Amino acid sequence: MDCNCVSDLLLPPVPTLWTPGLTKSIAFPDWAYKPESSPGSRQIQLWHFILELLQKEEYHGVIAWQGDYGEFVIKDPDEVARLWGIRKCKPHMNYDKLSRALRYYYNKRILHKTKGKRFTYKFNFSKVVLVNYPLLDMANSPFLLAQNHFTNGSSTAPDCSPEALQSLFPRLPDSGRVASLFDRGATAPSPEGDKLRLDAFPFLSSGAPCYSKPPSLLGPYPRSPPFDYPWGFNPYLPGAFSLNNCPKLPPGSLYPSHFYPNPLQSSLSGLPHPFSSLLHPGGDAGDRAGTGPAGATNGTVGGPAARLGLPPYPVSMSMGRTDLLSGAGLGAREGSPPGVGGLGIGLGLAAGPPGTRPQSPSERRGGVKQDPESDSDLEITDLSDCSSDNENDHEFSKAARSRSQIILEGKKGGMLPPLSSSLPPPMSPHPLKSLVPLTPPRPSLPPSLSPSLALHERHRETETLKMIHS
DNA sequence: ATCGGAAGGC
DNA sequence: GCCTTCCGAT
């Protein structure tokens, strides 16, 4: 009766942020990567899963960001339900049940329904962000200002209560207290404590303009599988993303111009130093990735947002190897060394050769693809590993598939307008502000191209850490 | 289509 | 705790 869904077993963790060239590790606390950190369950949670789908271009025909920031549309309810059913080994999952689970999130304020719009829901980013910056004192942090930003300016205040936090990460001893951020280190300088504090605040480290790596969601995945990465790089090894340990970029890979925006971005950009400086290092962030403002600014504080696949702009990337639905558990794509996707996701490679677009499940099922079997490595349709409580289980996938309809949109990707409205000035200085050393404008040249710069960064990082610890 | 109560599984 | 399943109501 065991569910041996490979999706929950084989997928490697991925680093939170991926900074081409100037690599920087922004790892969340270990517990955040563990399936057990999901309350009451060691399995993936539905909202994780939804976010996971949302960030994959190949599923944009099924589910995609649309409308307001954080708003998404389930274009193919049956298909989403099917995928969810596969993931959870629930062959009889359907949209009715899935939507019930989504409704379950209403009370938890993780999601809410966009009334009047069919199959349209909206994430409450306060929740999502909190999950990733659990130690932030949202009540006193400028981050809070970002919250109302995502609630359409209306209605309810974000649920930033410690209780709410606990509901998501009950293991947190003292969620929501920024004080704990420092107390912990001062009193019990355990490695864990240090790690927790430092990792929780990427912007305390280097002010490097990080590019957000397409997130793996707070995952159902085990976080320490032996896994071979290309170029001899394993992002999950300690220090893998430290500045003197830059992963080599695959030949021909360039930084995509479409990294994730960050729902916090506009909020943070309105903040006083250090956030603003982190967002616009050197006062010029846009030239780095050759894009507009959204291009290079989302990484540094993009950890939480990116990790969770918050609304992409303008295009999201495939999850590659970490994409269970892409068949990670069923074997890597031929021709790709294992792990290419792992980094490729950050480089926009996993989606396929340049100029190509991964075919969405809907497209595939819809007959666009002639041979549905030929790309079975991209989609898990085999439920044989799942426990079965029904003799007709094998019909499930088929039936669901036949019900699915092709829903293609003219536009690619989940286009979302960047947040344009400005936030009110911060209510109070950020508690971390005084701890962050002023950083000079950063050169735009990625350290990967400049070893001496990398050394410089390393030194700076060290200094920063010293300051924090002192 | 959407909602939420209720019961039950894990 | 987080769904899954079922179902009546709107």
Coordinates of C-alpha atoms (C1' of nucleotides) in Angstrom, one line a residue:
Chain A
M1 CA 0.0 0.0 0.0
D2 CA 3.0 2.2 -0.1
C3 CA 3.1 5.0 -2.4
N4 CA 6.3 4.8 -4.2
C5 CA 5.8 7.9 -6.2
V6 CA 9.2 8.8 -7.4
S7 CA 8.3 12.4 -7.2
D8 CA 8.7 12.4 -3.5
L9 CA 11.8 10.4 -3.4
L10 CA 14.4 11.1 -5.9
L11 CA 14.5 14.8 -6.4
P12 CA 17.4 16.7 -5.3
P13 CA 17.2 19.9 -3.4
V14 CA 18.2 23.0 -5.1
P15 CA 19.8 26.1 -3.8
T16 CA 17.5 28.9 -3.2
L17 CA 19.3 31.5 -5.2
W18 CA 21.4 31.2 -8.1
T19 CA 23.7 34.0 -8.9
P20 CA 25.4 33.5 -12.1
G21 CA 29.0 34.5 -11.8
L22 CA 28.7 36.0 -8.4
T23 CA 27.4 33.0 -6.8
K24 CA 26.0 33.3 -3.4
S25 CA 24.3 30.9 -1.2
I26 CA 21.1 32.0 0.2
A27 CA 19.9 28.9 1.8
F28 CA 17.1 28.8 4.1
P29 CA 17.4 27.0 7.3
D30 CA 17.7 23.3 6.9
W31 CA 14.4 22.7 8.5
A32 CA 12.7 24.7 5.8
Y33 CA 13.9 22.2 3.2
K34 CA 12.6 19.2 5.0
P35 CA 9.3 17.7 4.1
E36 CA 8.6 17.4 7.8
S37 CA 8.6 21.1 8.0
S38 CA 5.2 21.0 6.5
P39 CA 2.9 20.9 9.4
G40 CA 1.4 17.6 10.1
S41 CA 2.7 16.1 6.9
R42 CA 5.8 14.9 5.4
Q43 CA 4.4 15.2 2.0
I44 CA 4.2 18.1 -0.3
Q45 CA 1.5 20.5 0.4
L46 CA -0.9 21.5 -2.2
W47 CA 0.1 25.1 -2.3
H48 CA 3.7 24.1 -2.8
F49 CA 2.6 22.0 -5.6
I50 CA 0.5 24.7 -7.1
L51 CA 3.5 27.1 -7.0
E52 CA 5.6 24.4 -8.5
L53 CA 3.3 24.1 -11.4
L54 CA 3.0 27.8 -11.8
Q55 CA 6.6 28.3 -12.3
K56 CA 7.0 25.8 -15.0
E57 CA 6.4 27.0 -18.4
E58 CA 5.3 23.7 -19.7
Y59 CA 2.3 23.9 -17.4
H60 CA 1.3 27.3 -18.4
G61 CA -1.4 25.8 -20.4
V62 CA -2.7 24.2 -17.3
I63 CA -2.2 26.7 -14.7
A64 CA -0.6 30.1 -14.9
W65 CA -0.2 33.4 -13.2
Q66 CA -2.7 35.7 -14.4
G67 CA -4.3 38.9 -13.4
D68 CA -3.2 40.6 -10.2
Y69 CA 0.0 39.8 -8.6
G70 CA -0.2 36.4 -7.0
E71 CA -3.3 35.6 -8.9
F72 CA -3.4 32.5 -10.9
V73 CA -5.8 30.7 -13.1
I74 CA -6.3 27.1 -13.3
K75 CA -6.9 26.8 -16.9
D76 CA -7.3 23.1 -16.9
P77 CA -8.8 22.0 -13.6
D78 CA -9.0 18.4 -14.5
E79 CA -5.4 18.3 -15.4
V80 CA -4.2 20.1 -12.3
A81 CA -6.2 17.7 -10.3
R82 CA -4.8 14.8 -12.2
L83 CA -1.3 16.0 -11.6
W84 CA -2.0 16.6 -8.0
G85 CA -3.5 13.1 -7.8
I86 CA -0.4 11.7 -9.3
R87 CA 1.7 13.5 -6.9
K88 CA -0.2 12.4 -3.9
C89 CA -1.0 9.0 -5.3
K90 CA -4.6 9.7 -5.3
P91 CA -5.9 8.3 -8.5
H92 CA -9.4 9.5 -7.9
M93 CA -8.4 13.1 -7.3
N94 CA -10.5 15.5 -9.2
Y95 CA -11.0 19.2 -9.3
D96 CA -13.9 19.0 -6.8
K97 CA -11.6 17.5 -4.3
L98 CA -8.7 19.6 -5.1
S99 CA -10.7 22.7 -4.9
R100 CA -11.9 21.6 -1.5
A101 CA -8.3 21.4 -0.4
L102 CA -7.8 24.9 -1.8
R103 CA -10.7 26.1 0.1
Y104 CA -9.1 24.7 3.1
Y105 CA -6.4 27.3 2.6
Y106 CA -8.9 30.1 2.8
N107 CA -9.0 29.9 6.5
K108 CA -5.3 29.7 6.7
R109 CA -5.0 32.7 4.5
I110 CA -2.6 31.1 2.2
L111 CA -5.0 31.4 -0.7
H112 CA -8.2 33.2 -1.4
K113 CA -10.6 33.0 -4.2
T114 CA -10.8 35.7 -6.8
K115 CA -14.4 36.2 -6.9
G116 CA -16.0 36.4 -10.2
K117 CA -13.2 34.8 -12.0
R118 CA -13.5 31.2 -12.8
F119 CA -10.9 28.9 -11.4
T120 CA -8.9 31.9 -10.3
Y121 CA -7.2 32.1 -6.9
K122 CA -4.7 34.3 -5.4
F123 CA -1.8 33.7 -3.1
N124 CA -1.4 35.6 0.0
F125 CA 2.2 36.4 -0.2
S126 CA 2.5 37.4 3.3
K127 CA 2.1 33.7 4.0
V128 CA 4.5 32.6 1.4
V129 CA 7.1 35.1 2.4
L130 CA 6.7 34.2 6.0
V131 CA 7.4 30.7 5.2
N132 CA 10.7 31.6 3.9
Y133 CA 11.6 34.3 6.2
P134 CA 10.1 32.9 9.3
L135 CA 12.2 34.9 11.6
L136 CA 11.3 38.2 10.2
D137 CA 9.2 40.2 12.5
M138 CA 6.6 40.9 10.1
A139 CA 4.8 43.1 12.5
N140 CA 7.7 45.5 12.7
S141 CA 9.4 44.9 9.5
P142 CA 9.0 46.9 6.3
F143 CA 8.2 43.6 4.8
L144 CA 4.9 44.0 6.2
L145 CA 4.3 46.8 3.9
A146 CA 4.6 44.4 1.1
Q147 CA 1.7 42.5 2.3
N148 CA -1.1 44.8 1.6
H149 CA 0.4 45.1 -1.7
F150 CA -0.7 41.7 -2.6
T151 CA -4.1 41.8 -1.1
N152 CA -5.4 44.2 -3.6
G153 CA -5.3 46.9 -1.1
S154 CA -8.5 45.6 0.3
S155 CA -9.8 43.7 3.0
T156 CA -7.8 41.7 5.4
A157 CA -4.5 42.4 6.9
P158 CA -2.0 39.7 6.3
D159 CA -1.9 37.0 8.7
C160 CA 1.5 37.5 10.2
S161 CA 0.8 36.3 13.6
P162 CA 3.1 33.9 15.2
E163 CA 0.2 31.5 15.3
A164 CA -0.2 31.7 11.6
L165 CA 3.5 31.1 11.3
Q166 CA 3.3 28.2 13.5
S167 CA 0.6 26.8 11.5
L168 CA 3.0 26.5 8.7
F169 CA 6.1 25.8 10.5
P170 CA 5.3 24.6 13.9
R171 CA 8.9 23.6 14.5
L172 CA 9.8 27.2 14.7
P173 CA 10.5 27.8 18.3
D174 CA 9.8 31.5 18.1
S175 CA 8.5 32.5 14.8
G176 CA 8.1 36.1 13.9
R177 CA 10.4 37.5 16.5
V178 CA 13.3 39.3 15.0
A179 CA 14.8 39.4 18.3
S180 CA 15.3 35.8 18.2
L181 CA 17.4 36.3 15.2
F182 CA 20.1 37.8 17.3
D183 CA 19.4 36.4 20.7
R184 CA 20.0 33.0 19.4
G185 CA 23.5 33.7 18.3
A186 CA 24.4 35.7 21.3
T187 CA 23.4 33.1 23.8
A188 CA 23.9 29.8 22.1
P189 CA 26.2 30.1 19.2
S190 CA 25.4 26.7 18.0
P191 CA 26.2 26.1 14.4
E192 CA 22.5 25.6 13.9
G193 CA 21.7 28.9 15.4
D194 CA 24.2 30.7 13.4
K195 CA 23.1 29.1 10.3
L196 CA 19.6 29.8 11.0
R197 CA 20.1 33.4 11.5
L198 CA 22.5 34.0 8.7
D199 CA 20.7 32.0 6.2
A200 CA 17.5 33.5 7.0
F201 CA 18.6 36.8 5.9
P202 CA 20.4 36.7 2.7
F203 CA 20.7 40.4 2.5
L204 CA 22.9 40.3 5.6
S205 CA 25.6 38.6 3.7
S206 CA 26.8 40.0 0.5
G207 CA 25.0 42.8 -1.1
A208 CA 25.6 41.0 -4.3
P209 CA 22.9 41.3 -6.8
C210 CA 21.7 37.8 -7.0
Y211 CA 19.7 36.4 -9.7
S212 CA 17.0 34.3 -8.4
K213 CA 17.2 30.8 -9.4
P214 CA 14.0 29.3 -10.2
P215 CA 12.8 27.8 -7.1
S216 CA 12.3 24.5 -6.0
L217 CA 9.5 24.8 -3.7
L218 CA 9.8 24.1 -0.1
G219 CA 10.1 20.7 -1.0
P220 CA 8.8 17.3 -0.5
Y221 CA 12.2 16.3 -1.6
P222 CA 14.9 14.9 0.5
R223 CA 17.6 17.5 0.8
S224 CA 20.7 15.5 0.8
P225 CA 20.7 13.0 -2.0
P226 CA 24.0 12.3 -3.6
F227 CA 23.6 13.9 -6.9
D228 CA 26.0 14.7 -9.6
Y229 CA 26.1 18.1 -10.9
P230 CA 27.6 19.2 -14.1
W231 CA 30.9 20.9 -14.0
G232 CA 31.7 19.1 -10.8
F233 CA 29.5 21.4 -8.9
N234 CA 27.1 20.4 -6.3
P235 CA 25.1 23.3 -5.1
Y236 CA 24.0 21.4 -2.1
L237 CA 27.4 20.9 -0.7
P238 CA 28.3 23.4 1.9
G239 CA 29.8 26.4 0.4
A240 CA 28.8 25.4 -3.0
F241 CA 27.5 28.9 -3.5
S242 CA 30.1 30.7 -1.6
L243 CA 32.0 33.2 -3.5
N244 CA 35.1 31.2 -3.9
N245 CA 33.2 28.3 -5.2
C246 CA 31.5 29.5 -8.2
P247 CA 29.9 26.9 -10.3
K248 CA 30.9 26.9 -13.8
L249 CA 28.4 27.9 -16.2
P250 CA 27.6 25.5 -19.0
P251 CA 29.1 26.5 -22.2
G252 CA 27.0 28.9 -24.1
S253 CA 24.8 29.6 -21.2
L254 CA 24.0 33.2 -20.6
Y255 CA 22.1 34.7 -17.9
P256 CA 18.6 34.8 -19.0
S257 CA 17.0 38.1 -19.2
H258 CA 13.9 36.8 -17.6
F259 CA 14.6 36.1 -14.0
Y260 CA 11.9 36.1 -11.6
P261 CA 10.6 39.3 -10.3
N262 CA 10.1 39.5 -6.7
P263 CA 6.9 40.5 -5.1
L264 CA 9.0 42.1 -2.5
Q265 CA 11.0 43.9 -5.0
S266 CA 9.0 47.0 -5.4
S267 CA 8.4 47.1 -1.8
L268 CA 12.0 46.8 -0.9
S269 CA 13.1 49.2 -3.5
G270 CA 11.2 51.8 -1.6
L271 CA 13.0 51.0 1.6
P272 CA 15.9 52.8 3.0
H273 CA 19.2 51.3 2.9
P274 CA 20.2 48.5 3.1
F275 CA 17.4 47.1 1.1
S276 CA 17.4 49.7 -1.5
S277 CA 21.1 49.3 -2.0
L278 CA 20.8 45.6 -2.3
L279 CA 18.1 46.0 -4.8
H280 CA 20.0 48.4 -6.9
P281 CA 23.6 47.8 -6.2
G282 CA 25.6 50.4 -7.7
G283 CA 22.5 52.1 -8.5
D284 CA 22.3 50.2 -11.7
A285 CA 20.7 46.8 -11.6
G286 CA 19.1 46.8 -14.9
D287 CA 22.1 46.5 -17.0
R288 CA 23.3 43.3 -15.5
A289 CA 20.9 41.0 -17.1
G290 CA 20.2 43.2 -19.9
T291 CA 16.6 43.6 -18.8
G292 CA 14.4 46.1 -17.2
P293 CA 14.3 46.7 -13.5
A294 CA 13.0 43.3 -12.9
G295 CA 15.9 41.7 -14.4
A296 CA 18.6 41.8 -11.9
T297 CA 17.0 43.0 -8.8
N298 CA 15.0 40.1 -7.8
G299 CA 17.7 37.8 -6.6
T300 CA 19.0 39.3 -3.5
V301 CA 15.7 39.4 -1.8
G302 CA 14.3 37.0 -4.2
G303 CA 15.0 34.0 -2.2
P304 CA 11.6 33.5 -0.7
A305 CA 9.7 34.7 -3.6
A306 CA 11.8 32.9 -6.2
R307 CA 12.0 29.8 -4.2
L308 CA 8.3 29.5 -4.2
G309 CA 7.9 30.4 -7.7
L310 CA 6.1 33.6 -7.2
P311 CA 4.7 35.2 -10.2
P312 CA 7.2 35.2 -12.9
Y313 CA 8.0 38.1 -15.1
P314 CA 8.0 37.9 -17.9
V315 CA 8.7 34.2 -18.3
S316 CA 9.2 31.5 -15.9
M317 CA 11.6 28.7 -16.3
S318 CA 11.4 25.0 -16.2
M319 CA 12.3 23.2 -13.1
G320 CA 14.4 20.7 -14.9
R321 CA 15.8 18.1 -12.8
T322 CA 13.9 19.1 -9.7
D323 CA 10.7 19.0 -11.6
L324 CA 9.2 15.8 -10.6
L325 CA 6.5 16.4 -13.1
S326 CA 9.1 16.6 -15.7
G327 CA 10.0 13.1 -15.0
A328 CA 12.9 13.7 -12.8
G329 CA 12.1 10.4 -11.1
L330 CA 11.6 8.7 -14.3
G331 CA 15.0 9.4 -15.5
A332 CA 16.9 12.3 -16.8
R333 CA 16.3 13.5 -20.2
E334 CA 18.4 11.9 -22.7
G335 CA 21.3 13.8 -23.8
S336 CA 21.4 15.8 -20.7
P337 CA 23.8 14.9 -18.0
P338 CA 22.1 14.5 -14.7
G339 CA 21.9 17.7 -13.0
V340 CA 22.0 19.9 -16.0
G341 CA 18.5 20.8 -15.2
G342 CA 19.5 21.4 -11.7
L343 CA 21.5 24.4 -12.7
G344 CA 19.9 24.8 -16.0
I345 CA 16.8 25.9 -14.3
G346 CA 18.7 28.9 -13.1
L347 CA 20.0 29.4 -16.5
G348 CA 16.9 28.9 -18.4
L349 CA 18.2 25.8 -20.0
A350 CA 16.0 23.1 -18.9
A351 CA 13.2 24.3 -20.9
G352 CA 14.9 23.1 -24.0
P353 CA 17.1 24.3 -26.7
P354 CA 17.1 28.0 -27.4
G355 CA 14.1 29.1 -29.3
T356 CA 12.1 26.1 -28.3
R357 CA 9.3 26.0 -25.9
P358 CA 8.6 23.1 -23.7
Q359 CA 5.4 21.5 -24.6
S360 CA 2.7 21.7 -22.1
P361 CA 0.9 18.7 -20.9
S362 CA -2.2 20.0 -22.5
E363 CA -0.5 20.5 -25.7
R364 CA 0.9 17.0 -25.6
R365 CA -2.4 15.4 -24.7
G366 CA -4.1 17.7 -27.1
G367 CA -2.5 16.0 -30.0
V368 CA -0.1 18.7 -30.9
K369 CA 2.4 16.0 -30.3
Q370 CA 2.0 13.1 -32.5
D371 CA 3.5 10.5 -30.3
P372 CA 2.4 10.9 -26.7
E373 CA 4.8 8.2 -25.6
S374 CA 7.9 9.8 -27.0
D375 CA 8.1 12.4 -24.3
S376 CA 7.1 10.3 -21.4
D377 CA 10.1 11.4 -19.7
L378 CA 8.5 14.7 -19.2
E379 CA 5.4 13.7 -17.5
I380 CA 4.5 11.2 -15.0
T381 CA 1.5 9.3 -16.0
D382 CA 2.4 6.0 -14.6
L383 CA 0.5 5.4 -11.4
S384 CA 1.8 1.9 -11.1
D385 CA 3.9 3.0 -8.2
C386 CA 1.0 4.3 -6.4
S387 CA -1.1 2.3 -4.1
S388 CA -4.3 1.4 -5.6
D389 CA -7.6 1.1 -3.9
N390 CA -9.4 0.6 -7.0
E391 CA -9.2 -1.9 -9.8
N392 CA -9.9 0.8 -12.3
D393 CA -7.0 2.9 -11.3
H394 CA -5.3 2.3 -14.5
E395 CA -8.2 4.0 -16.1
F396 CA -7.7 7.1 -14.1
S397 CA -5.0 8.6 -16.0
K398 CA -6.5 7.8 -19.3
A399 CA -9.9 9.1 -18.4
A400 CA -8.5 12.3 -16.9
R401 CA -6.4 12.7 -20.0
S402 CA -9.3 12.4 -22.3
R403 CA -11.2 14.9 -20.3
S404 CA -8.5 17.4 -20.5
Q405 CA -8.9 20.0 -23.0
I406 CA -6.4 22.1 -24.7
I407 CA -6.3 25.5 -23.4
L408 CA -3.7 27.5 -24.9
E409 CA -3.3 31.2 -24.6
G410 CA -1.9 33.5 -27.1
K411 CA 0.7 34.8 -24.7
K412 CA 3.5 32.9 -23.4
G413 CA 4.2 32.5 -19.8
G414 CA 2.5 33.9 -16.9
M415 CA 2.8 37.5 -17.6
L416 CA 2.3 39.7 -14.8
P417 CA 2.7 43.4 -14.6
P418 CA 5.5 44.4 -12.4
L419 CA 4.3 46.1 -9.3
S420 CA 4.2 49.7 -10.2
S421 CA 2.5 51.5 -7.4
S422 CA 4.8 52.7 -4.7
L423 CA 4.6 51.8 -1.2
P424 CA 4.3 54.1 1.7
P425 CA 7.5 54.9 3.5
P426 CA 8.6 52.4 6.0
M427 CA 7.0 52.7 9.3
S428 CA 10.3 52.2 11.1
P429 CA 13.8 51.5 10.3
H430 CA 14.4 47.9 9.6
P431 CA 15.8 46.2 12.7
L432 CA 18.6 44.8 10.6
K433 CA 19.6 48.0 9.1
S434 CA 22.3 48.9 11.5
L435 CA 23.8 45.6 11.2
V436 CA 24.4 45.7 7.6
P437 CA 27.6 47.3 6.6
L438 CA 27.3 50.0 4.1
T439 CA 28.3 48.5 0.8
P440 CA 29.9 50.4 -1.9
P441 CA 28.4 50.2 -5.3
R442 CA 29.2 47.0 -6.8
P443 CA 30.8 46.5 -10.2
S444 CA 28.6 44.9 -12.7
L445 CA 31.1 42.5 -13.8
P446 CA 30.3 39.0 -12.4
P447 CA 33.1 37.6 -10.4
S448 CA 33.0 34.6 -12.4
L449 CA 34.7 36.7 -14.9
S450 CA 36.9 38.4 -12.5
P451 CA 38.7 36.2 -10.0
S452 CA 40.1 39.1 -8.1
L453 CA 36.7 40.4 -7.7
A454 CA 35.6 37.1 -6.3
L455 CA 38.3 37.3 -3.8
H456 CA 37.2 40.7 -2.9
E457 CA 33.7 39.5 -2.4
R458 CA 34.8 36.7 -0.3
H459 CA 36.7 39.0 1.9
R460 CA 33.7 41.3 2.2
E461 CA 31.5 38.4 3.0
T462 CA 33.8 37.4 5.8
E463 CA 33.8 40.9 7.2
T464 CA 30.1 41.0 7.1
L465 CA 29.8 37.7 8.9
K466 CA 32.2 39.0 11.5
M467 CA 30.1 42.0 12.1
I468 CA 27.0 40.0 12.4
H469 CA 28.6 37.7 14.9
S470 CA 30.0 40.4 16.9
Chain B
dA1 C1' -18.8 27.1 -10.1
dT2 C1' -18.3 27.7 -5.5
dC3 C1' -18.7 27.0 -0.7
dG4 C1' -18.2 24.9 3.8
dG5 C1' -19.6 21.1 7.1
dA6 C1' -18.6 16.6 8.4
dA7 C1' -16.2 12.4 8.7
dG8 C1' -12.3 9.9 8.1
dG9 C1' -7.3 8.6 6.8
dC10 C1' -2.6 9.0 7.6
Chain C
dG1 C1' -2.4 19.0 10.7
dC2 C1' -3.4 18.3 6.0
dC3 C1' -5.8 16.7 3.2
dT4 C1' -9.5 13.3 0.9
dT5 C1' -14.0 12.2 0.3
dC6 C1' -18.7 13.1 0.3
dC7 C1' -22.4 16.1 0.0
dG8 C1' -26.1 19.6 0.5
dA9 C1' -26.6 24.5 -0.3
dT10 C1' -26.1 28.7 -3.0

